[in-house]
Amino acid sequence: MKSLIKLELTRALRNRKFLFFSVIYPSVLFLIIAGNSDSATKLPGTGLTLPTYMMVSMASFGALTAVLMGNSERIAKERESGWVRQLRLTTLPGRGFVLAKTASAAVVSLPSIVIVFAVAATVKDVRLDAWQWLALTGAIWAGSLVFAALGVAIGYLASGDAVRPITMITYFGLSMLGGLWMPTTTFPTWLQDIAKWLPTHAYAALGQAIEQSRAPHVQDLVVLVVSFALFAGGAAWLYRKDTLKA
């Protein structure tokens, strides 16, 4: 499995288009949204200024881009090219394949998180304690595993032609409704009630809790744990189903 993780990392790092959208693009969006904002006024209902709120949101968005977009389309193409069929001839179990894909994608997501933090600190003068920077990095990085597993599941659920529209709908839907592009406090009440149960909302809420020096809500942790179990379990089941079909 270690060899497969190394191979996946090498392939991802060679894809310049993928690296741009997963590493650079979130920082650009952060500057566009928070570039001219007041660094003292707090957003209603959040307890955070726009730069600090959007820093966590864009770091989460960058990690989501890296693990979801990268995994789903790459796996669908590998299925069509016959690469996955070759892996089935090895002793690698289904759970090993899912874990390898998830782990390699999570490693690639780390630069996007760090760069957004660096831009926020240097351009918008976001200041946090050392423990908060470390905790934010760890929480957002670990949380990206949820969406890495979702990317694997979509890659096995859809064909090469259908995977991109399915991924894009999932990607933008989770980003917008989860509050990564704008605070969910601006949503209608009924939409806020839906957003609370989305993994992207819970994902960003972890970082916001760290910025406010408070413990995360239990509901957010439960949503992330249950989502990871469902996505990882679904990915493993789809992998086995695809194996039996071959």
Phi, psi and omega in degrees: 000326179299320180295322179293321178297316179298319179296316180297320179295316180299317180295319181293319182289342178275347182271097185293323179297316179297317181295323179298309185288335181267333185253313186271317186306315179300323178292322177296316178298321178301316180293323179293317185281317186255002186303317183254016185279160176283129182273007180243326183286132181269144178288137180301132175082000182244330184076009182233153172284164181300316179300318181289323178296311183288336177299311178293319182297315182286328174295318177294320179297318178296317177296319178300317178300313184297316188272327183277306182295318183294314185291311189297308183291323181294318181293317179300320179290323179294324177296318181289326183281345180096001181295318180295325178298324178293321180296331180293339179282348178270180180273005182292120180284168181301317181294329178293320179295314180297315180295322179295315178296317181294314183294316181295322179293322180295324178296319180293333182286340184299315180302323181296323179293312183296320182293319177299317178298316181297318179295317180297320182288321184275321184272317184253007174057040175287126183237126177225165175289159182302318182295328180290319177299316180294317180294321178298314180299314181295318182293314182290323179294312180295321180295335180294342179298329179301315185276338172295318178295322177297321178298320178296317181298316180295322179299328178268342180279324187250156176279174181300324181283327186267344188295323183294308179298323179295317179295317182296317178298316178296316183297307181288324178298312179295323181293311183289309184289335180278356176086022179280337181259338178202151181300138179291346177293345177273353181281158169300156184304317182295327180283328175297322179296324177288316184301327182300337183258007178270141181296330179292323177295315179295325180299308180292328181297329177299312179295321179295324177295320179294319179298329180268004178057044178227164179285144178292155177291142180300322181301320180295319179295318180297316180300317181291317181295314181294320179297316179297317180298318180292314182292315180293318178296319177295321179296316179295320180294317179294325177296313180295321179297320179293327179293316181292330182289329185291000000 
